[in-house]
């Protein structure tokens, strides 16, 4: 079996793995990124859409913001819709003029891949990591398969950025970490449609038939989600049924009109909460969805992944360039703490907006909470502050690599 050597072996070329490779390269640290899917697959996988204020600023600061600033949509508010009425949460006004940027995750991935390749980065697509060994010993090693051939990489640090279904967590010594998990009793049916958005700002809508979200990717592309049963078969939903259900849930007293168009992508996402503690042991460090999952209602997952990596890069630069291990020692506790705050906000948004069939007590509480959020400036400010800028919360005093 042939072998290569690098300073940091990175598993996964999602936002976390690519961003880590980018930040390390800026500090002169070598890495190899292993990704089991093709470049084309990654660049077209539709996922997150909302970039927080501080994360967008950080992408700018490290040379990745150029296309996002040109093509991303800057939003100053969101709408909460319930009981057929619209209520605007003026996020920027409530939260110190901060904004969110609507810019697809696959666009961030495209920008990162382009930046890494332009800088001569070593990205191996179609390379599946099979096993990580010796994370407590002197020669951490990753075994992987690329074009049918098995090889190894030895390194100083293994960064597990391989998402929730990756293999990195399996390399933690037995009993070394504890997982906290909750699976929510519903799923999201998501679609991407070739139609101009029927709204200027995102609409989070609570309806007795279920939650609905109107988001977007551009002035020509709209993104929608519908709360469905956890085991809902996608085939049961014709295009006509999807549009009819969206119209029912988004309907308002004042006659909201929803434009439709060709549906070009559809999928079902289970709703899960998961936090692993700790997220670093020996020379294995985890970042992003490999270490924590939040339900997407709070739009935090990708932001949290990028925030982990900002701190991880700082810690690895301290270790590998300045021989200072202290930031790496603090990395896990800081990320876990931030992940719990994001979990709390995402759970709050999820339980606020998803009615539970047959639980009218819960459903009345939701309406009372929504009324409070849309009538009390303090309650609205609390939501706005966490929606626009939670993951970017600074956990190290001086964390900019
Ligand atoms: P990723 O993106 O899952 O990347 C992990 C990569 O690792 C690869 N991999 C392997 N490679 C080599 N060998 C192996 N053995 C491997 N096993 C796995 C995978 O192929 C993959 O390419 O994780 P990362 O980088 O941590 O990024 C996390 C984000 O993708 C995720 O948190 C967000 O998409 C969550 N999310 C949202 N986050 C936001 O911040 N804002 C949003 O608006 C938002 N909306 C969403 C979302 C997630 C959604 N779904 C589909 C779960 C909306 C939805 C519907
Ligand atoms: C999206 O545009 O995909 C999106 C937006 C907001 C969310 C989740 C997903 O809370």
CSV table of C-alpha atoms and ligand atoms in Angstrom, one decimal:
chain,number,residue,atom,x,y,z
A,1,UNK,CA,0.0,0.0,0.0
A,2,UNK,CA,1.5,3.4,-1.0
A,3,UNK,CA,1.6,6.2,1.5
A,4,UNK,CA,1.7,10.0,1.5
A,5,UNK,CA,2.5,12.4,4.4
A,6,UNK,CA,0.9,15.7,5.2
A,7,UNK,CA,0.5,17.9,8.3
A,8,UNK,CA,-3.3,17.8,8.4
A,9,UNK,CA,-5.4,15.0,6.8
A,10,UNK,CA,-8.9,16.4,6.2
A,11,UNK,CA,-11.8,14.0,5.7
A,12,UNK,CA,-14.7,15.6,3.8
A,13,UNK,CA,-14.9,18.4,1.2
A,14,UNK,CA,-18.1,20.0,2.6
A,15,UNK,CA,-18.0,23.6,3.8
A,16,UNK,CA,-16.0,22.6,7.0
A,17,UNK,CA,-13.2,20.5,5.3
A,18,UNK,CA,-12.7,22.9,2.4
A,19,UNK,CA,-12.7,26.0,4.6
A,20,UNK,CA,-10.2,24.4,7.0
A,21,UNK,CA,-7.8,23.5,4.1
A,22,UNK,CA,-8.1,27.1,2.9
A,23,UNK,CA,-7.3,28.7,6.3
A,24,UNK,CA,-4.4,26.3,6.9
A,25,UNK,CA,-2.9,27.0,3.5
A,26,UNK,CA,-2.9,30.8,4.2
A,27,UNK,CA,-0.7,30.0,7.2
A,28,UNK,CA,1.6,27.8,5.2
A,29,UNK,CA,0.3,24.5,6.6
A,30,UNK,CA,-0.1,21.5,4.2
A,31,UNK,CA,-3.2,19.4,4.1
A,32,UNK,CA,-4.8,16.7,1.9
A,33,UNK,CA,-8.6,16.7,1.6
A,34,UNK,CA,-10.3,13.3,1.0
A,35,UNK,CA,-13.8,13.4,-0.4
A,36,UNK,CA,-15.8,10.4,-1.4
A,37,UNK,CA,-18.1,12.2,-3.8
A,38,UNK,CA,-17.2,13.9,-7.1
A,39,UNK,CA,-16.6,17.6,-7.4
A,40,UNK,CA,-19.7,18.0,-9.6
A,41,UNK,CA,-21.9,16.2,-7.0
A,42,UNK,CA,-20.7,18.6,-4.2
A,43,UNK,CA,-21.1,21.7,-6.3
A,44,UNK,CA,-24.7,20.9,-7.0
A,45,UNK,CA,-25.9,19.5,-3.7
A,46,UNK,CA,-28.7,21.8,-2.5
A,47,UNK,CA,-28.5,22.5,1.2
A,48,UNK,CA,-28.2,25.6,3.4
A,49,UNK,CA,-29.0,29.0,2.2
A,50,UNK,CA,-28.5,31.5,5.0
A,51,UNK,CA,-25.1,32.9,6.0
A,52,UNK,CA,-24.9,34.8,9.3
A,53,UNK,CA,-23.6,38.3,9.7
A,54,UNK,CA,-20.3,37.4,11.4
A,55,UNK,CA,-19.6,34.4,9.2
A,56,UNK,CA,-20.1,36.4,6.0
A,57,UNK,CA,-17.7,39.0,7.4
A,58,UNK,CA,-15.2,36.3,8.1
A,59,UNK,CA,-15.5,34.8,4.6
A,60,UNK,CA,-14.8,38.3,3.3
A,61,UNK,CA,-11.8,38.7,5.6
A,62,UNK,CA,-10.1,35.5,4.3
A,63,UNK,CA,-10.6,36.3,0.6
A,64,UNK,CA,-13.7,34.2,0.0
A,65,UNK,CA,-16.4,36.9,-0.1
A,66,UNK,CA,-16.1,38.4,-3.6
A,67,UNK,CA,-18.9,36.4,-5.4
A,68,UNK,CA,-21.0,36.2,-2.3
A,69,UNK,CA,-21.1,40.0,-2.1
A,70,UNK,CA,-21.9,40.3,-5.8
A,71,UNK,CA,-24.6,37.5,-6.1
A,72,UNK,CA,-25.8,36.9,-2.5
A,73,UNK,CA,-29.0,38.6,-1.3
A,74,UNK,CA,-28.6,40.7,1.8
A,75,UNK,CA,-31.7,40.6,4.0
A,76,UNK,CA,-32.7,42.9,6.8
A,77,UNK,CA,-35.7,41.1,8.1
A,78,UNK,CA,-37.8,37.9,8.1
A,79,UNK,CA,-41.5,37.3,8.3
A,80,UNK,CA,-43.3,35.2,10.8
A,81,UNK,CA,-46.7,34.2,9.4
A,82,UNK,CA,-49.4,32.5,11.5
A,83,UNK,CA,-53.2,32.5,11.7
A,84,UNK,CA,-53.2,34.0,8.2
A,85,UNK,CA,-51.4,37.1,9.2
A,86,UNK,CA,-47.9,38.5,8.3
A,87,UNK,CA,-45.6,39.9,11.0
A,88,UNK,CA,-42.2,41.3,10.1
A,89,UNK,CA,-39.2,40.9,12.4
A,90,UNK,CA,-37.0,43.8,11.6
A,91,UNK,CA,-33.8,42.0,12.3
A,92,UNK,CA,-31.3,44.7,11.3
A,93,UNK,CA,-33.1,47.4,13.2
A,94,UNK,CA,-33.4,45.1,16.3
A,95,UNK,CA,-29.9,43.6,16.1
A,96,UNK,CA,-27.4,46.4,15.7
A,97,UNK,CA,-27.8,46.8,11.9
A,98,UNK,CA,-26.6,43.2,11.3
A,99,UNK,CA,-27.9,41.4,8.2
A,100,UNK,CA,-28.0,37.8,6.8
A,101,UNK,CA,-26.9,36.9,3.3
A,102,UNK,CA,-28.9,34.4,1.3
A,103,UNK,CA,-26.3,32.5,-0.7
A,104,UNK,CA,-26.4,28.8,-1.4
A,105,UNK,CA,-24.1,26.4,0.4
A,106,UNK,CA,-23.1,24.9,-3.0
A,107,UNK,CA,-22.0,28.4,-4.1
A,108,UNK,CA,-19.7,28.6,-1.0
A,109,UNK,CA,-18.4,25.1,-1.8
A,110,UNK,CA,-17.7,26.2,-5.5
A,111,UNK,CA,-15.9,29.3,-4.2
A,112,UNK,CA,-13.8,27.2,-1.8
A,113,UNK,CA,-13.0,24.5,-4.4
A,114,UNK,CA,-11.9,27.2,-6.9
A,115,UNK,CA,-9.8,29.0,-4.3
A,116,UNK,CA,-8.0,25.7,-3.2
A,117,UNK,CA,-7.4,24.6,-6.7
A,118,UNK,CA,-6.0,28.0,-7.8
A,119,UNK,CA,-3.6,27.8,-4.8
A,120,UNK,CA,-2.5,24.3,-5.8
A,121,UNK,CA,-4.3,22.6,-3.0
A,122,UNK,CA,-4.5,18.8,-2.8
A,123,UNK,CA,-8.2,17.9,-3.0
A,124,UNK,CA,-8.9,14.2,-3.8
A,125,UNK,CA,-12.4,13.7,-5.1
A,126,UNK,CA,-13.8,10.2,-5.3
A,127,UNK,CA,-11.5,9.3,-2.4
A,128,UNK,CA,-13.3,7.4,0.4
A,129,UNK,CA,-11.7,7.4,3.8
A,130,UNK,CA,-12.0,3.8,5.2
A,131,UNK,CA,-10.3,4.0,8.6
A,132,UNK,CA,-8.4,6.3,11.0
A,133,UNK,CA,-5.8,4.7,13.2
A,134,UNK,CA,-3.4,5.7,16.0
A,135,UNK,CA,-5.1,8.9,17.1
A,136,UNK,CA,-3.6,8.4,20.6
A,137,UNK,CA,-0.2,7.4,19.2
A,138,UNK,CA,2.8,8.9,17.4
A,139,UNK,CA,1.6,8.2,13.8
A,140,UNK,CA,-2.0,9.1,13.1
A,141,UNK,CA,-2.9,7.4,9.8
A,142,UNK,CA,-5.9,7.5,7.4
A,143,UNK,CA,-6.5,4.6,5.1
A,144,UNK,CA,-8.5,5.4,2.0
A,145,UNK,CA,-9.6,4.2,-1.4
A,146,UNK,CA,-9.2,6.2,-4.6
A,147,UNK,CA,-9.9,4.9,-8.1
A,148,UNK,CA,-10.1,1.4,-6.6
A,149,UNK,CA,-6.6,1.6,-5.0
A,150,UNK,CA,-6.0,1.7,-1.3
A,151,UNK,CA,-3.4,4.1,0.1
A,152,UNK,CA,-2.6,5.7,3.4
A,153,UNK,CA,-1.8,9.2,4.6
A,154,UNK,CA,0.2,9.8,7.8
A,155,UNK,CA,-0.1,13.2,9.5
A,156,UNK,CA,0.2,15.2,12.6
A,157,UNK,CA,-3.6,15.9,12.9
A,158,UNK,CA,-6.7,14.2,11.4
A,159,UNK,CA,-9.6,16.6,10.9
A,160,UNK,CA,-12.9,14.8,10.8
A,161,UNK,CA,-15.0,17.1,8.6
A,162,UNK,CA,-17.0,14.2,7.0
A,163,UNK,CA,-20.5,15.1,8.1
A,164,UNK,CA,-23.0,13.2,10.2
A,165,UNK,CA,-22.6,9.9,8.2
A,166,UNK,CA,-18.8,10.0,8.1
A,167,UNK,CA,-16.4,7.6,9.7
A,168,UNK,CA,-14.4,10.0,11.9
A,169,UNK,CA,-16.5,9.5,15.0
A,170,UNK,CA,-15.9,5.8,14.9
A,171,UNK,CA,-12.2,6.4,15.5
A,172,UNK,CA,-12.8,7.8,18.9
A,173,UNK,CA,-11.6,5.3,21.6
A,174,UNK,CA,-14.6,3.4,23.1
A,175,UNK,CA,-16.2,5.3,25.9
A,176,UNK,CA,-14.2,8.5,25.2
A,177,UNK,CA,-17.1,10.6,24.0
A,178,UNK,CA,-20.8,10.9,24.8
A,179,UNK,CA,-23.5,11.7,22.3
A,180,UNK,CA,-26.7,13.6,23.0
A,181,UNK,CA,-29.4,13.0,20.5
A,182,UNK,CA,-33.1,13.8,19.7
A,183,UNK,CA,-35.0,12.9,16.5
A,184,UNK,CA,-37.9,15.2,15.9
A,185,UNK,CA,-41.3,13.7,15.0
A,186,UNK,CA,-41.5,15.3,11.5
A,187,UNK,CA,-39.4,15.8,8.3
A,188,UNK,CA,-39.0,18.6,5.7
A,189,UNK,CA,-39.9,18.1,2.1
A,190,UNK,CA,-37.7,20.6,0.3
A,191,UNK,CA,-38.0,21.9,-3.3
A,192,UNK,CA,-36.1,24.2,-5.6
A,193,UNK,CA,-38.3,25.9,-8.2
A,194,UNK,CA,-37.5,28.0,-11.3
A,195,UNK,CA,-39.8,30.9,-10.3
A,196,UNK,CA,-39.1,34.4,-8.9
A,197,UNK,CA,-39.7,34.5,-5.1
A,198,UNK,CA,-43.1,35.7,-4.1
A,199,UNK,CA,-41.6,37.6,-1.2
A,200,UNK,CA,-38.6,39.9,-0.6
A,201,UNK,CA,-37.7,38.2,2.7
A,202,UNK,CA,-37.9,34.7,4.1
A,203,UNK,CA,-41.3,33.6,5.4
A,204,UNK,CA,-41.4,31.2,8.4
A,205,UNK,CA,-45.0,30.1,8.5
A,206,UNK,CA,-46.9,28.2,11.1
A,207,UNK,CA,-50.1,26.6,9.9
A,208,UNK,CA,-52.4,24.0,11.6
A,209,UNK,CA,-51.5,21.7,8.7
A,210,UNK,CA,-47.8,22.1,9.3
A,211,UNK,CA,-44.8,24.5,9.0
A,212,UNK,CA,-43.8,26.0,5.7
A,213,UNK,CA,-40.8,28.0,4.7
A,214,UNK,CA,-40.4,30.3,1.7
A,215,UNK,CA,-36.7,30.9,1.0
A,216,UNK,CA,-34.9,31.7,-2.2
A,217,UNK,CA,-31.5,31.4,-4.0
A,218,UNK,CA,-31.7,34.3,-6.5
A,219,UNK,CA,-34.3,36.6,-8.2
A,220,UNK,CA,-35.2,33.6,-10.4
A,221,UNK,CA,-35.0,30.6,-8.0
A,222,UNK,CA,-37.2,29.9,-5.0
A,223,UNK,CA,-36.6,27.4,-2.3
A,224,UNK,CA,-39.5,26.0,-0.2
A,225,UNK,CA,-39.9,23.5,2.6
A,226,UNK,CA,-43.0,21.8,4.0
A,227,UNK,CA,-43.3,19.9,7.3
A,228,UNK,CA,-44.3,16.3,6.5
A,229,UNK,CA,-44.4,13.0,8.4
A,230,UNK,CA,-41.0,11.6,9.3
A,231,UNK,CA,-41.5,8.6,7.0
A,232,UNK,CA,-43.2,10.5,4.2
A,233,UNK,CA,-42.5,8.9,0.8
A,234,UNK,CA,-41.4,11.6,-1.7
A,235,UNK,CA,-43.2,9.8,-4.5
A,236,UNK,CA,-46.5,10.6,-2.9
A,237,UNK,CA,-46.1,14.3,-3.7
A,238,UNK,CA,-46.9,15.4,-7.3
A,239,UNK,CA,-45.9,18.9,-8.3
A,240,UNK,CA,-49.5,19.9,-8.2
A,241,UNK,CA,-49.9,18.6,-4.6
A,242,UNK,CA,-46.8,20.4,-3.4
A,243,UNK,CA,-48.0,23.8,-4.9
A,244,UNK,CA,-51.5,23.3,-3.5
A,245,UNK,CA,-50.1,22.5,0.0
A,246,UNK,CA,-47.7,25.5,-0.1
A,247,UNK,CA,-50.7,27.8,-1.2
A,248,UNK,CA,-52.9,26.5,1.7
A,249,UNK,CA,-50.2,27.0,4.3
A,250,UNK,CA,-49.0,30.5,3.1
A,251,UNK,CA,-52.6,31.8,2.5
A,252,UNK,CA,-53.2,35.2,4.3
A,253,UNK,CA,-56.3,37.2,5.1
A,254,UNK,CA,-55.1,39.8,2.6
A,255,UNK,CA,-54.8,37.4,-0.3
A,256,UNK,CA,-51.1,36.5,-0.6
A,257,UNK,CA,-50.3,35.1,-4.0
A,258,UNK,CA,-47.7,32.4,-4.5
A,259,UNK,CA,-46.2,32.1,-8.0
A,260,UNK,CA,-45.2,28.6,-9.1
A,261,UNK,CA,-42.8,27.2,-11.7
A,262,UNK,CA,-40.9,24.0,-12.7
A,263,UNK,CA,-39.6,22.1,-9.7
A,264,UNK,CA,-35.9,21.2,-10.4
A,265,UNK,CA,-34.9,19.5,-7.2
A,266,UNK,CA,-36.8,17.8,-4.3
A,267,UNK,CA,-35.8,15.9,-1.2
A,268,UNK,CA,-36.9,14.8,2.2
A,269,UNK,CA,-34.7,15.7,5.3
A,270,UNK,CA,-35.2,14.1,8.7
A,271,UNK,CA,-35.0,16.5,11.6
A,272,UNK,CA,-32.3,15.6,14.1
A,273,UNK,CA,-30.5,17.2,17.0
A,274,UNK,CA,-27.1,15.7,17.9
A,275,UNK,CA,-24.1,16.9,19.9
A,276,UNK,CA,-21.0,14.9,20.6
A,277,UNK,CA,-18.8,15.7,23.6
A,278,UNK,CA,-15.8,16.1,23.4
A,279,UNK,CA,-15.2,16.8,19.8
A,280,UNK,CA,-11.4,16.3,19.9
A,281,UNK,CA,-9.3,13.5,21.3
A,282,UNK,CA,-5.5,13.0,20.8
A,283,UNK,CA,-4.7,14.0,17.3
A,284,UNK,CA,-8.3,13.6,16.0
A,285,UNK,CA,-10.4,16.8,15.9
A,286,UNK,CA,-14.0,16.9,14.6
A,287,UNK,CA,-15.7,19.9,13.0
A,288,UNK,CA,-19.1,20.7,11.6
A,289,UNK,CA,-21.9,18.1,11.1
A,290,UNK,CA,-19.5,15.3,12.1
A,291,UNK,CA,-19.7,16.6,15.7
A,292,UNK,CA,-23.1,18.2,15.8
A,293,UNK,CA,-26.4,18.5,13.9
A,294,UNK,CA,-29.1,21.1,14.5
A,295,UNK,CA,-32.6,21.0,12.9
A,296,UNK,CA,-32.5,23.5,10.0
A,297,UNK,CA,-35.3,25.8,11.2
A,298,UNK,CA,-32.7,28.1,12.8
A,299,UNK,CA,-30.5,28.1,9.7
A,300,UNK,CA,-27.4,27.4,11.9
A,301,UNK,CA,-25.8,24.1,10.7
A,302,UNK,CA,-23.4,25.5,8.0
A,303,UNK,CA,-22.7,28.6,10.1
A,304,UNK,CA,-21.7,26.4,13.0
A,305,UNK,CA,-19.5,24.3,10.8
A,306,UNK,CA,-17.7,27.4,9.5
A,307,UNK,CA,-17.4,28.8,13.0
A,308,UNK,CA,-15.8,25.5,14.3
A,309,UNK,CA,-13.3,25.7,11.5
A,310,UNK,CA,-12.4,29.3,12.2
A,311,UNK,CA,-11.5,28.3,15.7
A,312,UNK,CA,-9.9,25.0,14.7
A,313,UNK,CA,-7.6,26.7,12.1
A,314,UNK,CA,-6.5,29.2,14.8
A,315,UNK,CA,-5.8,26.3,17.2
A,316,UNK,CA,-3.9,24.3,14.6
A,317,UNK,CA,-1.8,27.3,13.5
A,318,UNK,CA,-0.9,27.8,17.1
A,319,UNK,CA,0.1,24.2,17.4
A,320,UNK,CA,1.9,23.6,14.1
A,321,UNK,CA,3.5,27.0,13.6
A,322,UNK,CA,4.0,28.3,17.1
A,323,UNK,CA,4.2,25.0,19.1
A,324,UNK,CA,1.5,26.3,21.4
A,325,UNK,CA,-1.0,23.5,22.2
A,326,UNK,CA,-3.2,25.6,24.5
A,327,UNK,CA,-5.8,26.6,21.8
A,328,UNK,CA,-6.2,23.1,20.7
A,329,UNK,CA,-6.8,22.0,24.3
A,330,UNK,CA,-9.5,24.6,24.5
A,331,UNK,CA,-11.1,23.9,21.1
A,332,UNK,CA,-13.5,21.2,22.0
A,333,UNK,CA,-15.1,22.8,25.1
A,334,UNK,CA,-15.5,26.1,23.2
A,335,UNK,CA,-17.2,24.4,20.2
A,336,UNK,CA,-19.4,22.2,22.3
A,337,UNK,CA,-20.6,25.2,24.3
A,338,UNK,CA,-21.4,27.1,21.0
A,339,UNK,CA,-23.1,24.0,19.6
A,340,UNK,CA,-25.5,23.9,22.6
A,341,UNK,CA,-26.4,27.6,22.1
A,342,UNK,CA,-27.1,26.9,18.5
A,343,UNK,CA,-29.1,23.7,19.5
A,344,UNK,CA,-31.1,25.8,21.9
A,345,UNK,CA,-32.0,28.4,19.3
A,346,UNK,CA,-32.7,25.8,16.6
A,347,UNK,CA,-34.9,23.8,19.0
A,348,UNK,CA,-36.7,27.0,20.0
A,349,UNK,CA,-37.5,27.8,16.3
A,350,UNK,CA,-38.4,24.3,15.6
A,351,UNK,CA,-40.8,23.8,18.5
A,352,UNK,CA,-42.3,27.3,17.9
A,353,UNK,CA,-43.3,26.6,14.3
A,354,UNK,CA,-44.1,22.9,13.8
A,355,UNK,CA,-47.5,21.9,15.1
A,356,UNK,CA,-47.8,18.4,16.5
A,357,UNK,CA,-50.9,16.5,15.4
A,358,UNK,CA,-53.3,15.8,18.2
A,359,UNK,CA,-51.4,18.0,20.8
A,360,UNK,CA,-53.6,21.0,21.0
A,361,UNK,CA,-52.0,22.1,24.3
A,362,UNK,CA,-48.7,22.4,22.5
A,363,UNK,CA,-50.4,24.1,19.5
A,364,UNK,CA,-51.9,26.8,21.7
A,365,UNK,CA,-48.6,27.4,23.4
A,366,UNK,CA,-47.0,28.0,20.0
A,367,UNK,CA,-49.6,30.6,19.1
A,368,UNK,CA,-49.1,32.4,22.4
A,369,UNK,CA,-45.3,32.4,21.9
A,370,UNK,CA,-45.7,33.7,18.3
A,371,UNK,CA,-48.0,36.5,19.6
A,372,UNK,CA,-45.5,37.5,22.2
A,373,UNK,CA,-42.6,37.5,19.6
A,374,UNK,CA,-44.6,39.7,17.3
A,375,UNK,CA,-45.9,42.2,19.9
A,376,UNK,CA,-43.0,42.5,22.3
A,377,UNK,CA,-40.0,44.4,21.0
A,378,UNK,CA,-37.8,42.7,23.6
A,379,UNK,CA,-38.9,39.2,22.6
A,380,UNK,CA,-38.4,40.1,18.9
A,381,UNK,CA,-35.0,41.5,19.6
A,382,UNK,CA,-33.9,38.3,21.4
A,383,UNK,CA,-34.9,36.3,18.4
A,384,UNK,CA,-33.3,38.7,15.9
A,385,UNK,CA,-30.0,38.8,17.7
A,386,UNK,CA,-29.7,35.0,17.7
A,387,UNK,CA,-31.0,34.6,14.1
A,388,UNK,CA,-28.5,37.0,12.5
A,389,UNK,CA,-25.3,36.3,14.5
A,390,UNK,CA,-25.1,33.3,16.9
A,391,UNK,CA,-22.5,30.9,15.4
A,392,UNK,CA,-20.0,33.7,14.9
A,393,UNK,CA,-20.0,34.4,18.7
A,394,UNK,CA,-16.3,34.7,19.5
A,395,UNK,CA,-15.1,32.0,21.9
A,396,UNK,CA,-11.4,32.8,21.7
A,397,UNK,CA,-10.4,36.3,22.4
A,398,UNK,CA,-8.2,36.5,19.4
A,399,UNK,CA,-9.4,33.9,17.0
A,400,UNK,CA,-8.7,35.3,13.5
A,401,UNK,CA,-6.0,33.1,11.9
B,1,LIG,P1,-21.1,18.1,5.0
B,1,LIG,O1,-21.6,19.3,4.1
B,1,LIG,O2,-22.0,17.0,5.2
B,1,LIG,O3,-19.8,17.6,4.3
B,1,LIG,C1,-19.2,16.4,4.7
B,1,LIG,C2,-18.5,15.8,3.5
B,1,LIG,O4,-17.8,14.6,3.9
B,1,LIG,C3,-17.9,13.6,2.9
B,1,LIG,N1,-17.7,12.3,3.4
B,1,LIG,C4,-16.5,11.6,3.2
B,1,LIG,N2,-15.5,11.8,2.4
B,1,LIG,C5,-14.5,10.9,2.4
B,1,LIG,N3,-14.6,9.7,3.1
B,1,LIG,C6,-15.6,9.4,3.8
B,1,LIG,N4,-15.7,8.2,4.5
B,1,LIG,C7,-16.7,10.4,3.9
B,1,LIG,N5,-17.9,10.4,4.6
B,1,LIG,C8,-18.4,11.6,4.3
B,1,LIG,C9,-19.3,13.8,2.4
B,1,LIG,O5,-19.5,13.3,1.1
B,1,LIG,C10,-19.5,15.4,2.4
B,1,LIG,O6,-19.1,16.0,1.2
B,1,LIG,O7,-20.6,18.6,6.4
B,1,LIG,P2,-20.0,20.0,6.9
B,1,LIG,O8,-18.9,20.4,6.0
B,1,LIG,O9,-19.8,19.9,8.4
B,1,LIG,O10,-21.1,21.1,6.6
B,1,LIG,C11,-22.3,21.1,7.4
B,1,LIG,C12,-23.5,21.6,6.5
B,1,LIG,O11,-23.5,20.9,5.3
B,1,LIG,C13,-24.8,21.5,7.2
B,1,LIG,O12,-24.7,21.9,8.6
B,1,LIG,C14,-25.9,22.5,6.6
B,1,LIG,O13,-26.2,22.1,5.3
B,1,LIG,C15,-27.1,22.5,7.5
B,1,LIG,N6,-28.2,23.4,6.9
B,1,LIG,C16,-28.2,24.7,7.0
B,1,LIG,N7,-27.2,25.4,7.7
B,1,LIG,C17,-27.1,26.7,7.7
B,1,LIG,O14,-26.2,27.3,8.3
B,1,LIG,N8,-28.1,27.5,7.2
B,1,LIG,C18,-29.2,27.0,6.5
B,1,LIG,O15,-30.0,27.7,6.0
B,1,LIG,C19,-29.3,25.5,6.5
B,1,LIG,N9,-30.3,25.0,5.8
B,1,LIG,C20,-29.3,22.8,6.2
B,1,LIG,C21,-30.3,23.6,5.7
B,1,LIG,C22,-29.3,21.4,6.0
B,1,LIG,C23,-30.4,20.9,5.3
B,1,LIG,N10,-30.4,19.5,5.1
B,1,LIG,C24,-30.4,18.9,3.8
B,1,LIG,C25,-29.9,18.6,6.2
B,1,LIG,C26,-31.4,23.1,5.0
B,1,LIG,C27,-31.5,21.7,4.9
B,1,LIG,C28,-32.6,21.1,4.2
B,2,LIG,C1,-32.7,27.6,2.8
B,2,LIG,O1,-32.8,28.6,2.1
B,2,LIG,O2,-32.4,26.5,2.4
B,2,LIG,C2,-33.0,27.7,4.3
B,2,LIG,C3,-33.3,29.0,4.8
B,2,LIG,C4,-33.6,29.1,6.1
B,2,LIG,C5,-33.7,28.0,6.9
B,2,LIG,C6,-33.4,26.8,6.4
B,2,LIG,C7,-33.1,26.6,5.1
B,2,LIG,O3,-34.0,28.2,8.2
